[in-house]
Coordinates of C-alpha atoms and ligand atoms in Angstrom, one line a residue:
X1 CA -13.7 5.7 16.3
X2 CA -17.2 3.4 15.4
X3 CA -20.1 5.9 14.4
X4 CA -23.3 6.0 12.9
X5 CA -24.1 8.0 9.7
X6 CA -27.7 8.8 9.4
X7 CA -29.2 8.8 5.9
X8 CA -33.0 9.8 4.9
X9 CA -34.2 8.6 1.9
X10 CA -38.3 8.8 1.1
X11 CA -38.6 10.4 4.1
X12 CA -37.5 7.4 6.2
X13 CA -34.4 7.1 8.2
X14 CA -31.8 4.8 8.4
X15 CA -28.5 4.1 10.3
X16 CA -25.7 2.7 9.1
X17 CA -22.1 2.1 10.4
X18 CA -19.1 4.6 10.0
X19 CA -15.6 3.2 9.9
X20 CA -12.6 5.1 10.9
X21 CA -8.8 3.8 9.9
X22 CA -5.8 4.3 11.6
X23 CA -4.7 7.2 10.0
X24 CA -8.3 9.1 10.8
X25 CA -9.8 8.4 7.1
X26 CA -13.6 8.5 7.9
X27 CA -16.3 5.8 5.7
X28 CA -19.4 4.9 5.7
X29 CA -20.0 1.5 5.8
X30 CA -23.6 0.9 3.3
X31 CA -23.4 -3.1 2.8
X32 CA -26.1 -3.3 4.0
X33 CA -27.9 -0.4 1.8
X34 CA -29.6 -1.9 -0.9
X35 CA -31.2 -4.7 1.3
X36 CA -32.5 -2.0 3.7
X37 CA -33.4 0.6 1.2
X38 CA -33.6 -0.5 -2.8
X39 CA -30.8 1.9 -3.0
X40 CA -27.0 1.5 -4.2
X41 CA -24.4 4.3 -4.6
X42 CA -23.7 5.6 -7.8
X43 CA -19.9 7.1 -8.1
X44 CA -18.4 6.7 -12.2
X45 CA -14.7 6.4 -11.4
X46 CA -14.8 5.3 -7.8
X47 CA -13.8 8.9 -6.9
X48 CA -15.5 8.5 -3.5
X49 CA -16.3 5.1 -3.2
X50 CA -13.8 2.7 -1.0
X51 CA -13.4 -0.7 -2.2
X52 CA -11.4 -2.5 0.4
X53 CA -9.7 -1.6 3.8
X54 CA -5.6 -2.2 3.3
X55 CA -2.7 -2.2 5.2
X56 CA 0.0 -1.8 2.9
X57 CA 0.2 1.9 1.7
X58 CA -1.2 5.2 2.8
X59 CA -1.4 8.3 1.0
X60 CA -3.3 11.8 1.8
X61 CA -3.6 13.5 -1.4
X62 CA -4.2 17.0 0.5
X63 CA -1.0 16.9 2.3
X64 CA 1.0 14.8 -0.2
X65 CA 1.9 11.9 2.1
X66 CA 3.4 9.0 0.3
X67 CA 4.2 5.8 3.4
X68 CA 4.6 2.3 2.7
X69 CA 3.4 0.3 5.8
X70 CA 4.1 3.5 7.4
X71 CA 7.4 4.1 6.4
X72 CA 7.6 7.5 4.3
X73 CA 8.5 7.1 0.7
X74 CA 11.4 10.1 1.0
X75 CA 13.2 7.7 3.7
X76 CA 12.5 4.4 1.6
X77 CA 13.8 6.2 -1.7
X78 CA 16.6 7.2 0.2
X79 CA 17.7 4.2 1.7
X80 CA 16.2 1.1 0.9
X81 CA 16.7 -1.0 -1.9
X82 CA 13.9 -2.1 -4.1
X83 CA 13.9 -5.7 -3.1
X84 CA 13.7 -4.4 0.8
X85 CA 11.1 -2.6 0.0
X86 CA 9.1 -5.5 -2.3
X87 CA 9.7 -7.7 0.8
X88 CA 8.2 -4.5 3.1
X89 CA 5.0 -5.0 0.6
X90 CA 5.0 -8.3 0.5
X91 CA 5.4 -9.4 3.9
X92 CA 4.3 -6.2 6.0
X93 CA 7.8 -5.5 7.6
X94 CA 11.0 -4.5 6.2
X95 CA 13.2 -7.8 6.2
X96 CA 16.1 -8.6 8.6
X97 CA 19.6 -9.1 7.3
X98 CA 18.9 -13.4 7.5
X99 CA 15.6 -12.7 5.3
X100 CA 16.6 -10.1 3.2
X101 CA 19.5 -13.1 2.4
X102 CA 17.1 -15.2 1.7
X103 CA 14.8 -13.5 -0.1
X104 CA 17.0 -12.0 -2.5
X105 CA 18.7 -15.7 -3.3
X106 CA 15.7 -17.1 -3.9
X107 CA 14.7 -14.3 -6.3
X108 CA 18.5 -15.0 -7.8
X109 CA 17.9 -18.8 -8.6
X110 CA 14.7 -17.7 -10.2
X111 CA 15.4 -15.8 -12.6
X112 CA 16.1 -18.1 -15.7
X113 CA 12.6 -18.8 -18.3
X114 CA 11.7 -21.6 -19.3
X115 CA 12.9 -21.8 -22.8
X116 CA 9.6 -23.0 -24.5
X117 CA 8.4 -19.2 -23.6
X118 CA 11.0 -18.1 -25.6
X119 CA 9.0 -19.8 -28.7
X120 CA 6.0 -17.4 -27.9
X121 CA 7.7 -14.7 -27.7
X122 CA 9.5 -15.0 -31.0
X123 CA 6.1 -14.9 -32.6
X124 CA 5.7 -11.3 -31.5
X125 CA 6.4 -8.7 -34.7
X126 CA 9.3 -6.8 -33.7
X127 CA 7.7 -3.6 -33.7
X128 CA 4.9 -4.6 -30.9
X129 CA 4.5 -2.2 -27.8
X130 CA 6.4 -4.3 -24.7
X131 CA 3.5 -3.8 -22.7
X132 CA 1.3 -5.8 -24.9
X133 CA 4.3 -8.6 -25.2
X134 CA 4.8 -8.2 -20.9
X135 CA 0.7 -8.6 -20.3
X136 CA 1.2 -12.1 -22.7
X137 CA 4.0 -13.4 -21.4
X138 CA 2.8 -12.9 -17.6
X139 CA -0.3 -14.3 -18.7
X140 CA 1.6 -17.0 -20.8
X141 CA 3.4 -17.9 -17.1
X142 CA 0.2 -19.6 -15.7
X143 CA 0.6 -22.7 -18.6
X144 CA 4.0 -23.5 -17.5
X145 CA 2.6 -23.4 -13.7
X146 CA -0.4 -25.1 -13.6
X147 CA -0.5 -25.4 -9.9
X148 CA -0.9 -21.7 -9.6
X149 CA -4.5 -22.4 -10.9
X150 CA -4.9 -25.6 -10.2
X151 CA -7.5 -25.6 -6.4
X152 CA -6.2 -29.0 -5.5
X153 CA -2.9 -28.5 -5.9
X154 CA -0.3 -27.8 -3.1
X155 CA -0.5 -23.9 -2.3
X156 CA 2.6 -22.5 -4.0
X157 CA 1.9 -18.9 -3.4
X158 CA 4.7 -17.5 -2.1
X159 CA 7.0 -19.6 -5.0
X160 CA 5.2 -17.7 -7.6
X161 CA 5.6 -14.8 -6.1
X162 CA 9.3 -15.3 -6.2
X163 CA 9.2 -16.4 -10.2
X164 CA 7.5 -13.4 -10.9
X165 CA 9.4 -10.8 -9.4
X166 CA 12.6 -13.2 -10.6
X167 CA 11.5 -13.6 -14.0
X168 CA 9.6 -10.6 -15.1
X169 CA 13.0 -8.5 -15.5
X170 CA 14.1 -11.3 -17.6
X171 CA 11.0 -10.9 -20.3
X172 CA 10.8 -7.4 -20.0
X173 CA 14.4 -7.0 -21.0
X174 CA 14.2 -9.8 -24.4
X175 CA 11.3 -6.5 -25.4
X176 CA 14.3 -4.0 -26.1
X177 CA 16.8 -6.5 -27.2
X178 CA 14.1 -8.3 -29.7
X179 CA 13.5 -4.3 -31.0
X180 CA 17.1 -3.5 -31.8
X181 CA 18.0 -7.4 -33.9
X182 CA 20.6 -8.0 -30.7
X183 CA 20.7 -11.1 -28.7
X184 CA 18.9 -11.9 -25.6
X185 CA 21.4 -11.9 -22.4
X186 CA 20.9 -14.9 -20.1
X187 CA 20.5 -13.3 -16.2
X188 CA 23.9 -13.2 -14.6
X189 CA 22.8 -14.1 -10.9
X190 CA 26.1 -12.6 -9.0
X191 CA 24.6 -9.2 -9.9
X192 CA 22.1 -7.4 -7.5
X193 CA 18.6 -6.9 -8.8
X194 CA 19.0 -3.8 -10.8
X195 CA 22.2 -4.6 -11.7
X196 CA 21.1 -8.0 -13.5
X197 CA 18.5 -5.8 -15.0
X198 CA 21.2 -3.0 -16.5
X199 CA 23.2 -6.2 -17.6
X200 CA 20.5 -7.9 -19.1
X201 CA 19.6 -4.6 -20.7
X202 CA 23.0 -3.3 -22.0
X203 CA 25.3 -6.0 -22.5
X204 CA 26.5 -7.3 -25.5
X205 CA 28.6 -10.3 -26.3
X206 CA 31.0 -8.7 -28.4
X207 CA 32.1 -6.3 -25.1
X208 CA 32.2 -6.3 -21.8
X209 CA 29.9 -4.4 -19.7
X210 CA 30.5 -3.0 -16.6
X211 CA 27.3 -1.7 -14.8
X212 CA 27.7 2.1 -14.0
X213 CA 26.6 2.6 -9.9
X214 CA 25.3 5.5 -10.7
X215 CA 22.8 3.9 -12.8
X216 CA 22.0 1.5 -11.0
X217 CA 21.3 3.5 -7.8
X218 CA 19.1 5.6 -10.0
X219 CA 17.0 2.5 -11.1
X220 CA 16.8 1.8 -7.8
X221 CA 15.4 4.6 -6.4
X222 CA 12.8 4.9 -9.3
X223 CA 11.5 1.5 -9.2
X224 CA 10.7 2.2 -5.0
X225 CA 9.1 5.6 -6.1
X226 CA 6.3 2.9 -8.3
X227 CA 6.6 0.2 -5.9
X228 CA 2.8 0.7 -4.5
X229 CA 0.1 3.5 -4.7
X230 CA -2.7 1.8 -3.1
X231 CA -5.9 1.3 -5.4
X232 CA -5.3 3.0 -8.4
X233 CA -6.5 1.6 -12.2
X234 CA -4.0 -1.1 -12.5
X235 CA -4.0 -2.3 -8.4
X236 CA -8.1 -2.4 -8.7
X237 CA -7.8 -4.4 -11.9
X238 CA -5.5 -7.0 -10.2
X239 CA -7.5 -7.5 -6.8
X240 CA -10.7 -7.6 -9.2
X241 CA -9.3 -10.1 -11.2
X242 CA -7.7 -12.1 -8.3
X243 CA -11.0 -12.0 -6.8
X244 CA -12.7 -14.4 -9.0
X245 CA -10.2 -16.9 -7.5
X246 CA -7.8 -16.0 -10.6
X247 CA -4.2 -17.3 -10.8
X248 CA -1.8 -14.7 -9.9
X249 CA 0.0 -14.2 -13.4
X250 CA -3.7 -13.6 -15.3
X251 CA -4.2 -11.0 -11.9
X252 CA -0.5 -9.4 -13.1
X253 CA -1.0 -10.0 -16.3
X254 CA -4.5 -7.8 -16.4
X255 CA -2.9 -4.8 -13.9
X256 CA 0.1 -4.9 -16.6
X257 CA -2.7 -4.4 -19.4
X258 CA -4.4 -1.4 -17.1
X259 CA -1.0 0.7 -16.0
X260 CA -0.4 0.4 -20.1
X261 CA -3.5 3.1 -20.8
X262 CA -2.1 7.0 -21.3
X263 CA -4.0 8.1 -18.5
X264 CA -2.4 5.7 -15.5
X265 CA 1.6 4.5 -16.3
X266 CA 1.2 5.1 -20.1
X267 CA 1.5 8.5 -19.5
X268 CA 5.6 8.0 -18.8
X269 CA 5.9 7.6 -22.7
X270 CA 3.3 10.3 -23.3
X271 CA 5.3 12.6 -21.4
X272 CA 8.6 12.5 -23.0
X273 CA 6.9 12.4 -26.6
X274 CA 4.9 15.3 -25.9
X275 CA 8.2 17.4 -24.5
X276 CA 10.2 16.5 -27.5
X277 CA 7.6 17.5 -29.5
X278 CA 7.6 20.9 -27.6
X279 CA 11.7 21.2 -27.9
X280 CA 11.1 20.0 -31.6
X281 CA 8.7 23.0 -32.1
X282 CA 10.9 25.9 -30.8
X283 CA 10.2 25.4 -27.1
X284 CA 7.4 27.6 -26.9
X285 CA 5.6 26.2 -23.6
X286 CA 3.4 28.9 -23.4
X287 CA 1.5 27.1 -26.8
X288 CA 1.0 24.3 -25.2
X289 CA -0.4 25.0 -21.8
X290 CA -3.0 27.4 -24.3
X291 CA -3.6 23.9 -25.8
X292 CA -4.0 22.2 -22.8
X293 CA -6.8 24.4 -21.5
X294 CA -8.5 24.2 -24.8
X295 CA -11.0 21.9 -24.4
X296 CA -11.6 21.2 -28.1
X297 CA -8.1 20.6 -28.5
X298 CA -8.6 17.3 -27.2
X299 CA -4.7 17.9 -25.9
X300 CA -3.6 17.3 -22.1
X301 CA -0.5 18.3 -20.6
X302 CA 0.7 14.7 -19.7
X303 CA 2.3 14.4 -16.4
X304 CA 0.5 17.0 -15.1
X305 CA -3.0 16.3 -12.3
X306 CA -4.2 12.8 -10.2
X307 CA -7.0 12.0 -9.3
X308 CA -5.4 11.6 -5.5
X309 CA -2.9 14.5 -5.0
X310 CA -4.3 17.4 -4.9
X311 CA -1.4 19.6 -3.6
X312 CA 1.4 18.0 -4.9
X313 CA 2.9 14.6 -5.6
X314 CA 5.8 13.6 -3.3
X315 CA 7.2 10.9 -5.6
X316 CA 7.2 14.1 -8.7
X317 CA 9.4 16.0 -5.8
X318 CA 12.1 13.3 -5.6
X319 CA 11.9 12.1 -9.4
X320 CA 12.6 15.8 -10.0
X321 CA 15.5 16.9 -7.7
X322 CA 17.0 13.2 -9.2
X323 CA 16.4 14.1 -12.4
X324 CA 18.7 17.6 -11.8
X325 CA 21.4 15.1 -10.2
X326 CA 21.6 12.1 -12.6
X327 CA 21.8 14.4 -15.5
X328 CA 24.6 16.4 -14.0
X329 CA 26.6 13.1 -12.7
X330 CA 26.4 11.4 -16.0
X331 CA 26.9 15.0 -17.6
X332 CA 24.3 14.4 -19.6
X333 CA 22.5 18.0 -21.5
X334 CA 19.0 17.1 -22.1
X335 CA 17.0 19.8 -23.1
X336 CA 13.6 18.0 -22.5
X337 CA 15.0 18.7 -18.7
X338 CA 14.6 22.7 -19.1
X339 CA 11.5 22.4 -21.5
X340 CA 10.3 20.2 -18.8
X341 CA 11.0 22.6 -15.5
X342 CA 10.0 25.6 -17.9
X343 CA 6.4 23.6 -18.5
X344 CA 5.8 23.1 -14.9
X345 CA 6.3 26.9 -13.7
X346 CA 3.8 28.2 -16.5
X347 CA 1.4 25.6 -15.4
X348 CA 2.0 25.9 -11.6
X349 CA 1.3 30.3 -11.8
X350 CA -2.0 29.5 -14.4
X351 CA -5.4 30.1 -12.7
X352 CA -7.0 26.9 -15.0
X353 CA -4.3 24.7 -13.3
X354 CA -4.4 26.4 -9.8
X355 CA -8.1 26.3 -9.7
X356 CA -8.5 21.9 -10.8
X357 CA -5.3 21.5 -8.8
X358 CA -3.2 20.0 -11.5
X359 CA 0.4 19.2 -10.5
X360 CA 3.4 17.7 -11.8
X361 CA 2.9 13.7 -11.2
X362 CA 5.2 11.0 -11.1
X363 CA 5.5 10.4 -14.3
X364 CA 6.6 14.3 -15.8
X365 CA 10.5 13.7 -14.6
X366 CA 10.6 9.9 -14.8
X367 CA 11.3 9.2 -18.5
X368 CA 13.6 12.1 -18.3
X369 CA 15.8 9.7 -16.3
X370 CA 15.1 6.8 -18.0
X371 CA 16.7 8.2 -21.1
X372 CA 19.3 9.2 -19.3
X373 CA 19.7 5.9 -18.5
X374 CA 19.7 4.6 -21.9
X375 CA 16.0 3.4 -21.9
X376 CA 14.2 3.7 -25.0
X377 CA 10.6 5.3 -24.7
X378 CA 8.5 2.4 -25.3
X379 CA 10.0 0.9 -22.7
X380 CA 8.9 3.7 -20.1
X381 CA 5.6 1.7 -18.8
X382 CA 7.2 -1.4 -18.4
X383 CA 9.9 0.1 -16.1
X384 CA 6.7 1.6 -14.2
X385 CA 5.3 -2.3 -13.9
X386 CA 8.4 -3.5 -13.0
X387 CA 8.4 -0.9 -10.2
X388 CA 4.6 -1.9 -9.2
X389 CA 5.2 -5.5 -9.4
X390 CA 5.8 -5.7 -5.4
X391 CA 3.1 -3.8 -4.9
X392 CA 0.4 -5.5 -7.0
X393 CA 1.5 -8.6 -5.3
X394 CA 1.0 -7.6 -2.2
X395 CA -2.1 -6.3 -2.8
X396 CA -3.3 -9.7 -4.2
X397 CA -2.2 -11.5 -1.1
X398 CA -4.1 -9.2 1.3
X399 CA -7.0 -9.5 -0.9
X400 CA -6.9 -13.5 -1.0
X401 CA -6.2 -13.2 2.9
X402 CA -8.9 -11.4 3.7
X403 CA -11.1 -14.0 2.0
X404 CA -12.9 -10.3 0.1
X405 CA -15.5 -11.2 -2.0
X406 CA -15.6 -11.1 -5.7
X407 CA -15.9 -8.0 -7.2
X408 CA -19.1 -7.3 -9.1
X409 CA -20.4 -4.0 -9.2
X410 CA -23.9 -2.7 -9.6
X411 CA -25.6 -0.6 -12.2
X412 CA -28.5 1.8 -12.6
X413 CA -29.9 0.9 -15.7
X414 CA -30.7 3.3 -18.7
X415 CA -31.2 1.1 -21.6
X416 CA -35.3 0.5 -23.5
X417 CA -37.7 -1.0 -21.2
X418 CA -39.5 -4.1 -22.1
X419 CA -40.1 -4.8 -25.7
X420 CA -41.8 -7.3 -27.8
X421 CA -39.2 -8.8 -30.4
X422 CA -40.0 -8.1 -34.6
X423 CA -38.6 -10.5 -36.9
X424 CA -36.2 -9.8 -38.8
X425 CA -38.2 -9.3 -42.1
X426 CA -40.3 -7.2 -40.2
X427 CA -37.5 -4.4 -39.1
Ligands
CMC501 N1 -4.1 18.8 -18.6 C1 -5.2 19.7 -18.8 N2 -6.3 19.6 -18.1 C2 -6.4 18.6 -17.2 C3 -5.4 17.7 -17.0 C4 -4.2 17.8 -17.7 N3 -3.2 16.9 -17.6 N4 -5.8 16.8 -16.0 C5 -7.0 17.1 -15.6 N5 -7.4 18.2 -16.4 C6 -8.7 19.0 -16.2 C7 -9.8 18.2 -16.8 O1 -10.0 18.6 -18.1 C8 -10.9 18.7 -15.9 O2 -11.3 20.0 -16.2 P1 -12.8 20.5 -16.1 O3 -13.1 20.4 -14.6 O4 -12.8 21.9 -16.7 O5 -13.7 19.5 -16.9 C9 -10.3 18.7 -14.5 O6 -8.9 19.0 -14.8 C10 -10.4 17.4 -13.7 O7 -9.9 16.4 -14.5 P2 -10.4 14.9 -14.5 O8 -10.0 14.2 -15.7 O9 -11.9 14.9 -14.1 O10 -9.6 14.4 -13.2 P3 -9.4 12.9 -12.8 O11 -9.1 12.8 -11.4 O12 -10.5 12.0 -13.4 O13 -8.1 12.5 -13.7 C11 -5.9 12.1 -14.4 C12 -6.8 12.3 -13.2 C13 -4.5 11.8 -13.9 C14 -6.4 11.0 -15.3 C15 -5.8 13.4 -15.2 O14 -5.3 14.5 -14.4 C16 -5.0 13.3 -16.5 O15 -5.6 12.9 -17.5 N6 -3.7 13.6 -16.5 C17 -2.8 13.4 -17.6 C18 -2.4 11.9 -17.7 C19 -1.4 11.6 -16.6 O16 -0.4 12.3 -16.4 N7 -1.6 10.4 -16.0 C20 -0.7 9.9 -15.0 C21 -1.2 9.9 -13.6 S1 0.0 9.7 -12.3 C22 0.7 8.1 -12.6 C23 -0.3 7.0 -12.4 O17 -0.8 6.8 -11.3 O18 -0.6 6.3 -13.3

């Protein structure tokens, strides 16, 4: 419902628009602010500050509400498959059986590189974090498809939308095979999605490899649970970026180089070093959640708060209760698991975490699985952009669509006033 908000500033008044969406979030529409007033809004972090209206994902942080183009995320986890869901993203409505065909083909033919990248990649040391070598490459994507930022050039959108998703588990698999001295695997396009991935992964060419299902549906499931989460760090950074009329791949490329920072999809890796470190140390969680409210200790308990949920984090529910039943079907005994469930009762019964609303997030059970899944640890966050690619495209296209305008910002200035300039024999 349309409203007005009235704001008095110097003892003057003014109106200004409020905005309601269709899930009853209220905001109040200042474009026209500074013009009117000589004000802006000052919010460090954007913790109140909207920066686009979007139709793809909602989320209520109070009641932990997780729906993708209102479908809930327990129902899509449960059973969709990640492509379904990318096209849901993508394309605003889950596909029919002819599209979904089509779609997944087209990924399917897609999913060779072009060799030449292969002679950039190689000049990666061995020992560099996949994230950095993913952000690169992505980036790299954009010299062998000029068209993509190329204004006069046929609009090709929707094919490079279908090379990325195609080709980025391609790259992001040469990472672990280039850090253990083993061969690349060429994609083997009879395989589903996450199947191709597990082969491209875990085969060798002195065996054969027979993806486990088990495996595979647990991939599945976790790459749906990142699929989209409306404008966090790395989703901001791509719509930014797109919104200076950037090429897709930089736009990707520059959300893979925010979700690698500890605090956003960094914090999967965090996570599982911090709980070995705990297990390593007798398994005394009670030390560390002392640590953790020690502000001097500089330490966080990673995996635990969000700047959204503040009650708890649906995807952390499903990760969890999947963690408990991967484990058990591959009977796999992890005792990161226990250190892991022990952690997040001390935390959940402890006034400092009760009062800031700190909960487990998505990322406390999720490398859990991915070792169980033979995934190495530095290869955490680029499971977590593989699982946001769908959504950081999307998000690109319904920026692009809407025409937004680029982003830029204001400040409030603190720096020295005018000043005359001394040469420098004079300073
Ligand atoms: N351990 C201990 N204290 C914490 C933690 C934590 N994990 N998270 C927040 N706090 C405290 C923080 O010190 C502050 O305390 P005080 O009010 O006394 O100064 C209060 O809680 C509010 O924290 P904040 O940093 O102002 O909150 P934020 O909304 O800016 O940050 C966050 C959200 C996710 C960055 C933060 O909770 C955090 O650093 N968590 C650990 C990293 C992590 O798990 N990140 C993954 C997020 S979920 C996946 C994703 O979207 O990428």
């Amino acid at each position: 419902m349309a409203g007005t908000a009235e704001l008095i500033i110097e003892g003057k008044s003014y109106q200004y628009p409020t905005i309601e969406g269709s899930e009853g979030e209220k905001a109040i529409d200042i474009a026209k602010l500074r013009d009117e007033t000589g004000y802006i809004t000052i919010d460090s972090g954007y913790k109140n500050t909207g920066a686009t209206k979007s139709g793809i994902t909602f989320l209520d942080g109070e009641e932990g509400i997780l729906r993708y183009r209102g479908y809930s995320i327990e129902d899509l986890a449960d059973k969709a498959s990640f492509l379904e869901v990318a096209y849901l993203l993508i394309y605003g409505e889950l596909p029919t059986t002819e599209q979904y065909a089509k779609f997944e083909n087209d990924i399917r033919r897609h999913t060779i590189v072009n060799e030449d990248m292969r002679r950039i990649f190689n000049g990666f040391p061995v020992n560099s974090h996949p994230m950095g070598v993913m952000s690169s490459l992505i980036s790299a994507m954009s010299g062998f498809y000029p068209d993509s930022y190329d204004d006069k050039a046929p609009d090709r959108t929707e094919l490079h939308i279908i090379r990325l998703l195609a080709k980025f588990p391609t790259l992001a698999t040469w990472c672990y095979k280039k850090s253990n001295g083993h061969p690349i695997n060429y994609p083997k396009n009879s395989l589903d999605y996450c199947s191709n991935f597990l082969h491209m992964m875990f085969s060798l060419p002195v065996e054969n490899y027979e993806v486990n299902p088990v495996i595979s549906k647990a991939l599945n499931k976790l790459l749906i649970l990142h699929a989209d989460h409306e404008q966090n760090c790395s989703t901001s950074t791509v719509r930014l970026v797109g919104s200076s009329k950037a090429n897709l791949y930089s736009s990707i490329s520059a959300g893979i180089s925010a979700l690698w920072g500890p605090l956003h999809g960094g914090a999967n890796q965090e996570v599982i070093e911090m709980l070995d470190e705990i297990v390593a140390d007798g398994g005394d969680v009670e030390k560390y959640v002392l640590k953790a409210k020690d502000k001097s200790s500089g330490f966080r308990l990673f995996g635990f708060g969000h700047r959204v949920y503040k009650n708890f984090d649906p995807r952390a529910r499903i990760i969890k209760k999947a963690a408990d039943d991967i484990l058990e079907t591959l009977g796999i005994n992890d005792p990161t698991l226990e250190v892991a469930k022990k952690l997040e009762e001390v935390a959940l019964t402890d006034e400092y975490f009760i009062a800031r609303k700190l909960y487990p997030n998505v990322d406390f059970y999720s490398g859990i699985i991915y070792r169980a899944l033979g995934i190495p640890t530095n290869m955490f966050t680029v499971m977590f952009a593989l699982g946001r690619l769908p959504g950081w495209i999307a998000q690109w296209k319904e920026m692009r669509a809407a025409k937004e305008p680029i982003g830029r910002p204001r400040q409030i200035y603190t720096g020295a006033t005018l000043r005359e300039f001394v040469p420098i024999e004079k300073r």
